[in-house]
Coordinates of C-alpha atoms in Angstrom, one line a residue:
Chain Z
X635 CA -143.6 105.0 38.3
X636 CA -144.5 104.0 34.8
X637 CA -148.0 105.5 35.2
X638 CA -146.6 108.9 36.3
X639 CA -144.2 108.9 33.4
X640 CA -146.9 108.0 30.9
X641 CA -149.0 110.8 32.1
X642 CA -146.2 113.3 32.1
X643 CA -144.9 112.4 28.7
X644 CA -147.7 110.8 26.8
X645 CA -146.1 108.1 24.6
X646 CA -147.7 107.3 21.4
X647 CA -148.1 103.5 21.8
X648 CA -149.3 103.5 25.4
X649 CA -147.6 100.2 26.0
X650 CA -146.4 99.5 29.6
X651 CA -142.6 99.9 30.2
X652 CA -142.1 96.1 30.5
X653 CA -143.4 95.5 27.0
X654 CA -141.2 98.3 25.6
X655 CA -138.1 97.1 27.3
X656 CA -138.9 93.5 26.3
X657 CA -139.3 94.4 22.6
X658 CA -136.2 96.6 22.6
X659 CA -134.3 93.8 24.3
X660 CA -135.4 91.2 21.8
X661 CA -134.5 93.4 18.9
X662 CA -131.1 94.2 20.4
X663 CA -130.4 90.5 21.1
X664 CA -131.3 89.6 17.6
X665 CA -129.1 92.3 16.2
X666 CA -126.2 91.1 18.4
X667 CA -126.7 87.4 17.6
X668 CA -127.4 87.6 13.9
X669 CA -125.5 90.7 12.8
X670 CA -122.7 91.8 15.1
X671 CA -121.3 88.5 16.2
X672 CA -121.2 87.1 12.6
X673 CA -119.5 90.2 11.3
X674 CA -117.0 90.2 14.1
X675 CA -116.4 86.5 13.5
X676 CA -115.5 87.1 9.9
X677 CA -112.8 89.6 10.9
X678 CA -111.6 87.4 13.7
X679 CA -111.1 84.5 11.4
X680 CA -109.6 86.7 8.7
X681 CA -106.9 87.9 11.1
X682 CA -106.4 84.4 12.7
X683 CA -102.9 84.2 11.2
X684 CA -102.0 87.7 12.0
X685 CA -101.9 90.8 9.8
X686 CA -99.2 89.4 7.6
X687 CA -101.3 86.4 6.8
X688 CA -104.2 88.7 6.0
X689 CA -102.1 90.8 3.6
X690 CA -100.6 87.7 2.0
X691 CA -104.1 86.2 1.4
X692 CA -105.2 89.5 -0.4
X693 CA -102.0 89.7 -2.4
X694 CA -102.3 86.2 -3.8
X695 CA -102.5 86.5 -7.6
X696 CA -105.8 84.6 -7.7
X697 CA -107.3 86.9 -5.1
X698 CA -106.0 90.0 -6.9
X699 CA -107.6 88.8 -10.2
X700 CA -110.9 88.1 -8.4
X701 CA -110.9 91.6 -6.9
X702 CA -110.1 93.1 -10.3
X703 CA -112.8 91.1 -12.0
X704 CA -115.3 92.1 -9.4
X705 CA -114.4 95.8 -9.8
X706 CA -114.5 95.4 -13.6
X707 CA -117.9 93.8 -13.5
X708 CA -119.3 96.5 -11.2
X709 CA -117.6 99.1 -13.4
X710 CA -119.5 97.8 -16.4
X711 CA -122.9 97.0 -14.8
X712 CA -123.3 100.0 -12.6
X713 CA -122.9 102.8 -15.3
X714 CA -125.1 100.9 -17.7
X715 CA -127.8 100.4 -15.2
X716 CA -127.5 104.0 -14.2
X717 CA -128.1 105.1 -17.7
X718 CA -131.0 102.7 -18.1
X719 CA -132.5 103.6 -14.7
X720 CA -132.5 107.3 -15.5
X721 CA -134.0 106.7 -18.9
X722 CA -136.7 104.4 -17.7
X723 CA -137.6 106.5 -14.7
X724 CA -137.8 109.6 -16.9
X725 CA -140.0 107.9 -19.4
X726 CA -142.2 106.4 -16.7
X727 CA -142.6 109.4 -14.4
X728 CA -142.8 112.2 -17.0
X729 CA -144.6 110.7 -20.0
X730 CA -147.7 108.8 -20.8
X731 CA -147.4 106.0 -23.3
X732 CA -149.0 102.7 -24.1
X733 CA -147.5 99.7 -22.3
X734 CA -146.2 101.8 -19.4
X735 CA -147.6 99.5 -16.8
X736 CA -146.0 96.5 -18.5
X737 CA -142.6 98.3 -18.5
X738 CA -143.0 99.1 -14.8
X739 CA -143.7 95.4 -14.0
X740 CA -140.9 94.2 -16.2
X741 CA -138.3 96.3 -14.4
X742 CA -139.1 94.4 -11.2
X743 CA -138.6 91.0 -12.9
X744 CA -134.9 90.6 -11.8
X745 CA -136.0 91.1 -8.2
X746 CA -138.6 88.3 -8.5
X747 CA -136.5 85.8 -10.4
X748 CA -134.1 83.6 -8.5
X749 CA -130.4 84.4 -9.5
X750 CA -129.8 80.8 -10.4
X751 CA -132.5 80.9 -13.0
X752 CA -131.2 84.3 -14.2
X753 CA -127.9 82.6 -14.8
X754 CA -129.5 79.6 -16.6
X755 CA -131.4 82.0 -18.8
X756 CA -128.1 83.1 -20.2
X757 CA -126.8 79.6 -20.6
X758 CA -129.9 78.8 -22.6
X759 CA -129.4 81.9 -24.7
X760 CA -125.6 82.0 -25.2
X761 CA -124.5 78.4 -24.5
X762 CA -123.2 76.2 -27.3
X763 CA -126.7 74.6 -27.7
X764 CA -128.5 77.8 -26.8
X765 CA -130.5 80.1 -29.0
X766 CA -127.6 82.2 -30.2
X767 CA -125.0 79.5 -29.5
X768 CA -124.3 78.3 -33.1
X769 CA -123.9 81.9 -34.3
X770 CA -121.5 82.7 -31.5
X771 CA -119.4 79.6 -32.0
X772 CA -119.2 80.3 -35.7
X773 CA -117.8 83.8 -35.1
X774 CA -115.7 82.6 -32.1
X775 CA -117.4 85.0 -29.7
X776 CA -117.3 83.9 -26.1
X777 CA -120.1 85.2 -23.8
X778 CA -120.7 82.7 -21.1
X779 CA -117.8 81.1 -19.2
X780 CA -116.1 84.4 -19.9
X781 CA -116.1 88.0 -18.6
X782 CA -118.9 89.2 -20.9
X783 CA -121.3 86.6 -19.5
X784 CA -120.4 87.6 -15.9
X785 CA -121.1 91.2 -16.8
X786 CA -124.4 90.4 -18.5
X787 CA -125.6 88.3 -15.6
X788 CA -124.7 91.0 -13.1
X789 CA -126.5 93.7 -15.2
X790 CA -129.6 91.5 -15.2
X791 CA -129.6 91.0 -11.5
X792 CA -128.9 94.6 -10.7
X793 CA -131.2 96.0 -13.4
X794 CA -134.0 97.5 -11.2
X795 CA -132.0 99.3 -8.5
X796 CA -131.6 102.7 -10.0
X797 CA -134.9 102.8 -11.8
X798 CA -136.8 101.6 -8.7
X799 CA -135.2 104.3 -6.7
X800 CA -135.9 107.1 -9.2
X801 CA -139.5 106.3 -10.3
X802 CA -141.2 107.3 -7.0
X803 CA -138.9 110.2 -6.5
X804 CA -139.6 111.6 -10.0
X805 CA -143.3 111.0 -9.7
X806 CA -143.4 112.9 -6.5
X807 CA -141.7 115.9 -8.0
X808 CA -144.3 116.2 -10.7
X809 CA -143.8 118.1 -13.9
X810 CA -144.2 121.7 -12.8
X811 CA -140.6 122.8 -13.1
X812 CA -140.1 121.0 -16.5
X813 CA -143.2 122.6 -17.8
X814 CA -142.0 126.0 -16.7
X815 CA -138.7 125.5 -18.4
X816 CA -140.4 124.4 -21.6
X817 CA -142.6 127.5 -21.5
X818 CA -139.5 129.6 -21.1
X819 CA -138.2 128.1 -24.3
X820 CA -135.8 125.4 -23.1
X821 CA -135.3 122.4 -25.4
X822 CA -135.7 118.8 -24.3
X823 CA -132.1 118.1 -23.4
X824 CA -131.7 121.5 -21.8
X825 CA -134.7 120.8 -19.5
X826 CA -133.3 117.4 -18.7
X827 CA -129.8 118.5 -17.7
X828 CA -130.8 121.8 -16.1
X829 CA -134.0 120.8 -14.3
X830 CA -134.6 117.1 -14.1
X831 CA -131.1 115.8 -13.4
X832 CA -130.2 118.2 -10.5
X833 CA -133.5 117.3 -8.9
X834 CA -132.7 113.6 -8.9
X835 CA -129.0 113.5 -8.4
X836 CA -129.1 112.2 -4.8
X837 CA -131.6 109.6 -5.8
X838 CA -129.3 108.4 -8.6
X839 CA -126.4 108.2 -6.2
X840 CA -128.5 106.3 -3.7
X841 CA -129.6 103.8 -6.4
X842 CA -126.0 103.5 -7.7
X843 CA -124.7 102.6 -4.3
X844 CA -127.3 99.9 -3.8
X845 CA -126.7 98.7 -7.4
X846 CA -122.9 98.6 -6.8
X847 CA -123.3 96.6 -3.5
X848 CA -125.3 94.0 -5.2
X849 CA -123.1 93.9 -8.3
X850 CA -120.0 93.2 -6.2
X851 CA -121.8 90.6 -4.0
X852 CA -123.7 88.7 -6.6
X853 CA -123.1 84.9 -6.3
X854 CA -125.9 82.8 -7.8
X855 CA -126.3 84.1 -11.3
X856 CA -122.5 84.6 -11.7
X857 CA -121.7 81.2 -10.4
X858 CA -123.8 79.6 -13.2
X859 CA -122.2 81.5 -16.1
X860 CA -118.7 81.8 -14.7
X861 CA -117.1 78.4 -15.5
X862 CA -115.0 78.9 -12.4
X863 CA -111.7 79.3 -14.2
X864 CA -109.3 80.5 -11.5
X865 CA -107.6 83.8 -12.2
X866 CA -109.9 84.4 -15.1
X867 CA -113.6 84.1 -14.4
X868 CA -113.8 84.0 -10.6
X869 CA -115.3 87.0 -8.9
X870 CA -114.7 87.7 -5.2
X871 CA -117.8 85.8 -3.9
X872 CA -116.8 82.8 -6.0
X873 CA -113.2 83.0 -4.9
X874 CA -114.3 83.0 -1.3
X875 CA -116.3 79.8 -1.8
X876 CA -113.3 78.1 -3.5
X877 CA -110.9 79.1 -0.7
X878 CA -113.3 77.9 1.9
X879 CA -113.7 74.5 0.1
X880 CA -109.9 74.2 0.1
X881 CA -109.6 74.4 3.8
X882 CA -108.0 77.8 3.4
X883 CA -110.2 79.5 6.0
X884 CA -108.0 82.4 6.8
X885 CA -107.7 83.4 3.1
X886 CA -111.4 82.9 2.5
X887 CA -112.3 85.1 5.4
X888 CA -109.7 87.7 4.5
X889 CA -111.3 88.1 1.1
X890 CA -114.7 88.0 2.7
X891 CA -113.8 90.8 5.1
X892 CA -112.8 92.9 2.2
X893 CA -116.2 92.4 0.6
X894 CA -117.8 93.0 4.0
X895 CA -115.9 96.3 4.3
X896 CA -117.2 97.4 0.9
X897 CA -120.7 96.7 2.2
X898 CA -120.1 98.6 5.4
X899 CA -118.8 101.6 3.4
X900 CA -121.9 101.2 1.2
X901 CA -124.3 101.4 4.1
X902 CA -122.5 104.3 5.7
X903 CA -122.7 106.2 2.4
X904 CA -126.3 105.2 2.1
X905 CA -127.4 106.5 5.5
X906 CA -125.5 109.8 4.9
X907 CA -127.3 110.1 1.6
X908 CA -130.7 109.3 3.1
X909 CA -130.2 112.3 5.5
X910 CA -129.2 114.5 2.5
X911 CA -132.2 113.4 0.5
X912 CA -134.6 114.1 3.4
X913 CA -133.1 117.5 4.0
X914 CA -133.4 118.2 0.3
X915 CA -137.1 117.2 0.3
X916 CA -138.1 119.3 3.2
X917 CA -136.0 122.4 2.4
X918 CA -137.8 122.7 -0.9
Chain V
X261 CA -121.4 115.4 -9.2
X262 CA -123.1 112.7 -11.2
X263 CA -120.7 113.3 -14.0
X264 CA -117.8 112.9 -11.6
X265 CA -119.2 109.5 -10.5
X266 CA -119.5 108.3 -14.1
X267 CA -116.0 109.4 -14.8
X268 CA -114.6 107.8 -11.7
X269 CA -116.4 104.6 -12.5
X270 CA -114.9 104.5 -16.0
X271 CA -111.5 105.2 -14.6
X272 CA -112.0 102.3 -12.2
X273 CA -113.0 100.0 -15.0
X274 CA -110.0 101.1 -17.1
X275 CA -107.5 100.8 -14.3
X276 CA -108.7 97.4 -13.2
X277 CA -108.2 96.5 -16.9
X278 CA -108.8 93.1 -18.5
X279 CA -108.7 90.4 -15.9
X280 CA -106.8 88.2 -18.3
X281 CA -103.2 89.4 -18.5
X282 CA -101.7 86.6 -20.6
X283 CA -99.9 87.8 -23.7
X284 CA -100.7 86.3 -27.0
X285 CA -97.4 84.5 -27.3
X286 CA -98.0 82.4 -24.2
X287 CA -99.8 79.1 -24.5
X288 CA -102.7 78.6 -22.1
X289 CA -104.5 75.4 -21.4
X290 CA -107.8 75.0 -19.5
X291 CA -108.1 71.8 -17.4
X292 CA -111.7 71.3 -16.3
X293 CA -111.6 68.9 -13.4
X294 CA -113.7 67.6 -10.5
X295 CA -113.9 68.6 -6.9
X296 CA -111.0 66.9 -4.9
X297 CA -108.3 67.3 -7.5
X298 CA -107.5 70.9 -6.7
X299 CA -104.3 70.2 -4.8
X300 CA -103.2 67.5 -7.2
X301 CA -103.3 69.7 -10.3
X302 CA -101.9 72.7 -8.5
X303 CA -98.7 70.7 -8.0
X304 CA -98.9 68.9 -11.3
X305 CA -99.4 72.1 -13.3
X306 CA -96.3 73.7 -11.9
X307 CA -94.2 70.6 -12.7
X308 CA -95.6 70.4 -16.2
X309 CA -95.0 74.1 -16.9
X310 CA -91.3 73.6 -15.8
X311 CA -91.0 70.5 -18.0
X312 CA -92.5 72.2 -21.0
X313 CA -90.3 75.2 -20.6
X314 CA -87.1 73.1 -20.5
X315 CA -88.2 70.9 -23.4
X316 CA -89.7 73.4 -25.8
X317 CA -88.5 76.6 -24.3
X318 CA -92.1 77.9 -24.3
X319 CA -94.1 79.2 -21.4
X320 CA -97.4 77.4 -20.7
X321 CA -100.0 78.5 -18.2
X322 CA -102.6 76.0 -17.1
X323 CA -105.9 77.3 -15.8
X324 CA -108.0 75.2 -13.6
X325 CA -111.8 74.9 -13.0
X326 CA -113.2 72.6 -10.3
X327 CA -116.6 71.5 -9.4
X328 CA -118.9 68.4 -9.2
X329 CA -117.9 66.1 -12.0
X330 CA -121.4 66.0 -13.6
X331 CA -121.7 69.8 -13.4
X332 CA -118.3 70.3 -15.0
X333 CA -119.2 68.0 -17.9
X334 CA -122.4 70.0 -18.4
X335 CA -120.4 73.3 -18.5
X336 CA -118.0 71.9 -21.2
X337 CA -121.0 70.8 -23.2
X338 CA -122.5 74.2 -22.8
X339 CA -119.4 75.9 -24.1
X340 CA -116.7 76.0 -21.4
X341 CA -113.6 75.8 -23.6
X342 CA -111.7 73.0 -21.9
X343 CA -108.5 71.8 -23.6
X344 CA -108.4 68.7 -21.3
X345 CA -111.0 67.3 -19.0
X346 CA -110.0 65.3 -15.9
X347 CA -113.2 64.1 -14.4
X348 CA -114.3 61.7 -11.7
X349 CA -115.8 59.0 -13.9
X350 CA -116.0 57.8 -17.5
X351 CA -119.7 58.4 -17.8
X352 CA -119.2 62.2 -17.6
X353 CA -116.6 62.2 -20.3
X354 CA -118.9 59.9 -22.4
X355 CA -121.5 62.7 -22.0
X356 CA -119.1 65.2 -23.5
X357 CA -118.2 62.7 -26.2
X358 CA -121.9 62.4 -27.1
X359 CA -122.0 66.1 -27.9
X360 CA -119.2 65.4 -30.5
X361 CA -116.5 67.4 -28.7
X362 CA -114.3 64.3 -28.0
X363 CA -113.6 61.3 -30.3
X364 CA -115.5 58.1 -29.6
X365 CA -112.4 56.0 -28.8
X366 CA -111.2 58.5 -26.1
X367 CA -110.8 55.9 -23.3
X368 CA -108.5 53.8 -25.5
X369 CA -106.2 56.6 -26.4
X370 CA -104.2 56.5 -23.1
X371 CA -103.0 53.5 -21.0
X372 CA -105.2 52.0 -18.3
X373 CA -108.6 53.1 -19.8
X374 CA -107.2 56.7 -19.8
X375 CA -107.1 56.7 -16.0
X376 CA -103.5 57.7 -15.0
X377 CA -104.3 57.2 -11.3
X378 CA -106.9 55.4 -9.2
X379 CA -108.5 55.8 -5.9
X380 CA -111.1 54.0 -3.8
X381 CA -113.9 54.7 -1.3
X382 CA -113.1 54.5 2.4
X383 CA -114.8 55.6 5.6
X384 CA -113.8 58.6 7.7
X385 CA -114.9 58.4 11.3
X386 CA -114.5 60.6 14.3
X387 CA -111.7 60.3 16.9
X388 CA -111.6 56.9 18.6
X389 CA -114.3 55.6 16.3
X390 CA -117.0 55.9 19.0
X391 CA -119.7 54.1 17.0
X392 CA -117.4 51.2 16.2
X393 CA -117.8 51.4 12.4
X394 CA -115.6 48.7 10.8
X395 CA -117.3 47.7 7.6
X396 CA -120.2 48.4 5.2
X397 CA -122.7 46.5 7.3
X398 CA -122.1 48.8 10.2
X399 CA -123.5 51.7 8.1
X400 CA -127.0 50.4 8.1
X401 CA -127.3 50.0 11.9
X402 CA -130.0 52.1 13.4
X403 CA -128.8 55.4 14.8
X404 CA -125.7 55.7 12.5
X405 CA -125.6 58.9 10.6
X406 CA -123.8 58.5 7.2
X407 CA -122.6 61.5 5.1
X408 CA -122.3 61.1 1.4
X409 CA -123.0 63.5 -1.5
X410 CA -125.9 63.3 -4.0
X411 CA -125.2 60.7 -6.7
X412 CA -127.2 62.7 -9.2
X413 CA -124.6 65.5 -9.2
X414 CA -121.4 64.1 -7.7
X415 CA -119.1 61.5 -9.2
X416 CA -117.7 60.5 -5.8
X417 CA -121.2 59.9 -4.5
X418 CA -121.8 57.4 -7.4
X419 CA -118.6 55.6 -6.6
X420 CA -119.8 55.5 -2.9
X421 CA -123.1 54.0 -3.9
X422 CA -121.6 51.4 -6.2
X423 CA -119.0 50.4 -3.6
X424 CA -121.8 49.7 -1.1
X425 CA -123.8 47.8 -3.7
X426 CA -120.8 45.7 -4.8
X427 CA -120.0 44.8 -1.2
X428 CA -123.4 42.9 -1.0
X429 CA -122.9 41.3 -4.4
X430 CA -119.5 40.1 -3.3
X431 CA -120.9 38.4 -0.2
X432 CA -121.7 34.7 -0.3
X433 CA -125.1 34.4 -1.9
X434 CA -125.5 38.2 -2.3
X435 CA -128.0 39.1 -4.9
X436 CA -129.7 42.2 -6.4
X437 CA -132.6 42.0 -4.0
X438 CA -130.4 42.0 -0.9
X439 CA -128.3 44.8 -2.4
X440 CA -131.4 46.9 -3.0
X441 CA -132.5 46.4 0.6
X442 CA -129.1 47.2 1.9
X443 CA -128.8 50.4 -0.1
X444 CA -132.3 51.5 0.9
X445 CA -131.4 51.1 4.6
X446 CA -128.1 52.8 4.0
X447 CA -129.6 55.9 2.5
X448 CA -132.2 56.0 5.3
X449 CA -129.2 56.8 7.5
X450 CA -128.1 59.8 5.3
X451 CA -129.3 63.1 6.9
X452 CA -128.1 65.4 4.1
X453 CA -127.0 65.0 0.5
X454 CA -124.5 67.7 -0.6
X455 CA -124.0 68.3 -4.3
X456 CA -120.2 67.5 -4.3
X457 CA -117.6 65.5 -2.5
X458 CA -115.9 68.5 -1.0
X459 CA -119.2 69.8 0.3
X460 CA -119.8 66.5 2.1
X461 CA -116.3 66.6 3.6
X462 CA -116.9 70.1 4.9
X463 CA -120.3 69.0 6.3
X464 CA -118.7 66.2 8.2
X465 CA -115.5 67.9 9.4
X466 CA -116.5 71.5 9.8
X467 CA -120.1 71.4 10.7
X468 CA -119.7 68.2 12.7
X469 CA -122.7 66.4 11.2
X470 CA -122.7 62.6 11.0
X471 CA -120.8 59.6 12.4
X472 CA -119.1 58.4 9.2
X473 CA -118.2 60.1 5.9
X474 CA -118.0 58.0 2.7
X475 CA -115.1 59.6 0.9
X476 CA -112.6 59.3 -1.8
X477 CA -109.5 57.8 -0.3
X478 CA -107.5 60.8 -1.5
X479 CA -110.0 63.2 -0.1
X480 CA -110.0 61.5 3.3
X481 CA -106.2 61.4 3.5
X482 CA -105.9 65.0 2.5
X483 CA -108.6 66.1 5.0
X484 CA -106.7 64.3 7.8
X485 CA -103.5 66.1 6.7
X486 CA -105.2 69.5 6.5
X487 CA -107.0 69.4 9.8
X488 CA -104.3 67.8 11.8
X489 CA -104.1 64.2 12.9
X490 CA -106.0 62.8 15.8
X491 CA -109.5 64.2 15.3
X492 CA -110.5 61.8 12.5
X493 CA -109.6 58.3 11.5
X494 CA -109.7 56.4 8.3
X495 CA -111.4 53.0 8.4
X496 CA -110.9 50.8 5.4
X497 CA -113.8 48.5 4.7
X498 CA -113.2 44.8 3.9
X499 CA -113.8 45.5 0.2
X500 CA -114.4 48.5 -2.0
X501 CA -114.5 49.7 -5.5
X502 CA -111.5 50.6 -7.7
X503 CA -112.3 54.2 -8.8
X504 CA -110.7 55.1 -12.1
X505 CA -111.0 58.9 -12.7
X506 CA -110.3 59.3 -16.5
X507 CA -108.7 62.1 -18.5
X508 CA -109.2 63.2 -22.1
X509 CA -108.1 65.8 -24.6
X510 CA -111.2 67.7 -25.9
X511 CA -110.6 67.3 -29.6
X512 CA -112.8 70.0 -31.0
X513 CA -111.4 72.6 -28.6
X514 CA -107.7 71.8 -29.0
X515 CA -108.1 71.8 -32.8
X516 CA -109.8 75.1 -32.8
X517 CA -107.3 76.7 -30.4
X518 CA -104.2 74.9 -31.9
X519 CA -103.2 73.4 -28.6
X520 CA -103.4 69.7 -29.4
X521 CA -99.6 69.0 -29.0
X522 CA -99.3 70.7 -25.6
X523 CA -102.6 69.2 -24.3
X524 CA -101.6 65.8 -25.4
X525 CA -98.1 66.2 -23.7
X526 CA -99.9 67.4 -20.6
X527 CA -101.9 64.2 -20.2
X528 CA -98.9 62.0 -21.2
X529 CA -96.9 63.7 -18.5
X530 CA -99.4 62.3 -15.9
X531 CA -98.1 58.8 -16.8
X532 CA -94.4 59.6 -16.3
X533 CA -92.4 58.9 -13.2
X534 CA -92.7 62.5 -12.1
X535 CA -96.5 62.7 -12.8
X536 CA -97.1 59.5 -11.0
X537 CA -95.1 60.6 -8.0
X538 CA -97.1 63.9 -7.8
X539 CA -100.3 61.9 -7.9
X540 CA -99.1 59.6 -5.2
X541 CA -98.0 62.5 -3.0
X542 CA -101.5 63.9 -3.4
X543 CA -102.9 60.5 -2.2
X544 CA -104.0 59.1 -5.5
X545 CA -102.9 55.5 -6.2
X546 CA -100.3 55.6 -8.9
X547 CA -100.6 53.1 -11.8
X548 CA -96.8 52.7 -12.2
X549 CA -95.6 49.6 -10.3
X550 CA -92.5 51.2 -8.9
X551 CA -94.4 54.2 -7.6
X552 CA -97.2 52.1 -6.2
X553 CA -94.5 50.1 -4.2
X554 CA -92.8 53.3 -3.0
X555 CA -96.0 54.8 -1.7
X556 CA -97.7 51.5 -0.6
X557 CA -97.5 52.5 3.1
X558 CA -99.8 55.5 2.9
X559 CA -102.7 53.6 1.4
X560 CA -104.9 51.2 3.5
X561 CA -104.9 47.6 2.2
X562 CA -108.2 46.4 1.0
X563 CA -109.8 44.2 -1.7
X564 CA -110.9 46.2 -4.7
X565 CA -113.4 45.3 -7.5
X566 CA -113.8 47.2 -10.8
X567 CA -117.0 48.6 -12.2
X568 CA -116.7 46.6 -15.3
X569 CA -116.5 43.4 -13.3
X570 CA -119.5 44.0 -11.1
X571 CA -121.7 46.4 -13.0
X572 CA -120.7 45.9 -16.7
X573 CA -119.3 49.4 -17.2
X574 CA -120.5 52.9 -16.5
X575 CA -123.2 53.2 -19.2
X576 CA -125.0 50.2 -17.7
X577 CA -124.5 51.3 -14.0
X578 CA -125.7 54.8 -14.8
X579 CA -128.8 53.6 -16.5
X580 CA -129.7 51.0 -13.9
X581 CA -129.0 53.1 -10.8
X582 CA -128.8 56.8 -11.4
X583 CA -130.9 57.8 -14.4
X584 CA -134.4 59.3 -13.8
X585 CA -136.5 56.5 -12.4
X586 CA -133.5 54.3 -11.7
X587 CA -132.9 52.4 -8.5
X588 CA -131.6 55.4 -6.6
X589 CA -134.8 57.4 -7.3
X590 CA -136.9 54.5 -6.1
X591 CA -135.0 53.9 -2.8
X592 CA -134.2 57.5 -1.7
X593 CA -136.9 59.6 -0.2
X594 CA -135.6 62.9 1.2
X595 CA -136.3 63.7 4.8
X596 CA -137.4 60.2 5.8

């Protein structure tokens, strides 16, 4: 049976059916055990006390302030990293300059550094006994254990997403169109807005979505610089941990389910975009 | 398209607005506390705000931050602007004092060494006490799994350790050598060290690891209340340590923020009848005689010794047992 099928439709791997079924089965079992059941469990626990309990948990003032802070943090970190990402990718893909390789490596640094260390870096820098501490204390500027510190830590952690997404894309597109525009008399900014930007808009969006997902979900770095003041410096992930530690499982999972829904929306958008990007590439 | 995204992100940021809505006229205090006091201060803050409103006609909002006691002290030293600290042990407030944020005589500024309530260390065992754990010497039996947090980061864990050590010294002919041997065997039975008391409670109760949890008495009583009676049982050992969690106004911060009067009143209020009753209702042992009598029934009866009496104070205990290269470092090898 399997032999006839193989000969009729030659399959690229040439593995027997048993192996194929086994591999598929293992993959599906893993997906079920490690992805689907846990996600379902979060929602099951979130609704353990009914829909009213779910809504009540999300309407709690502390939960609301955590949600607001998370949105605010993402609202600061994502646009800034988008600007940086476009600038960096543009510079790296379209120009030659000394130190380019170092810049490319440095952009990846936040991916390589553990978030806890990322947080501690800012305590070392902005803490009372940190490098800039005495100056900040003198001028009564609060960075860590306040919203600016959380934003800075989030920016650091989500730094590479947009740039990393754009660099290969822009390198792939080469400079032909920009050169053509320049020959036709376009100035630098004109070239950028008319040629470069339209070419990379889907890539930017893709990077922004990933950046946003991480910005909202970041725990480690934010935990170090937050100070955990309820209603003030607790983001959603930190709030979830606190609720869990207070035996308040329903509320913890209600907030968790909200964060999870944001992630699900993110991956849906992401896969839609992926299709769009591929179509764009091939239609050109 | 891209511009729209930028605009919508900015709108989002503006709408969500500042996360701190308090108007300038309102007074806010920040109480930086340790792990198991969440429920206590939730009640107490509401009561104090009411009291302050009726007395001064001013609104006061108290913000809370909780975490391992040592970690919290570290955050205050690094710049977390606490008006008051309510930590698990005096050593952690001493650490803040050493960075000149608190006056040197802080522990004499309020009655009872600045500890408005006390607690002790008890055992929490599973339903029916299947391993028959009755006292400290049962903990070192082979095959008993003991859950306690890491004394390096957790205040509660340090009280646990010192309670076990004191138990041996209080036995007839008990000496340091025997205590070292006892504590070595005890920590051989510890499968995992969480970083804080609440983490250990969750490990024991939710993850189902271990035969016995060494816990704050208040934490154990609360845990039983939260998870329903019957699944767990408190066992009071023959003798334990009198844990005195201290409180202090952070002088440098209140002077800078102009909140000294209200911060002082906040801590004083802990010593009033109402404050003591809230502490007792949250399973802390009140200092006030009348309240202690009223709530005597909810606390197990056991002999208690103080840290000054057995260890000569926190500075000495910390140096001997928990500093780098101290006895704990020598006796504890992870994973063995």
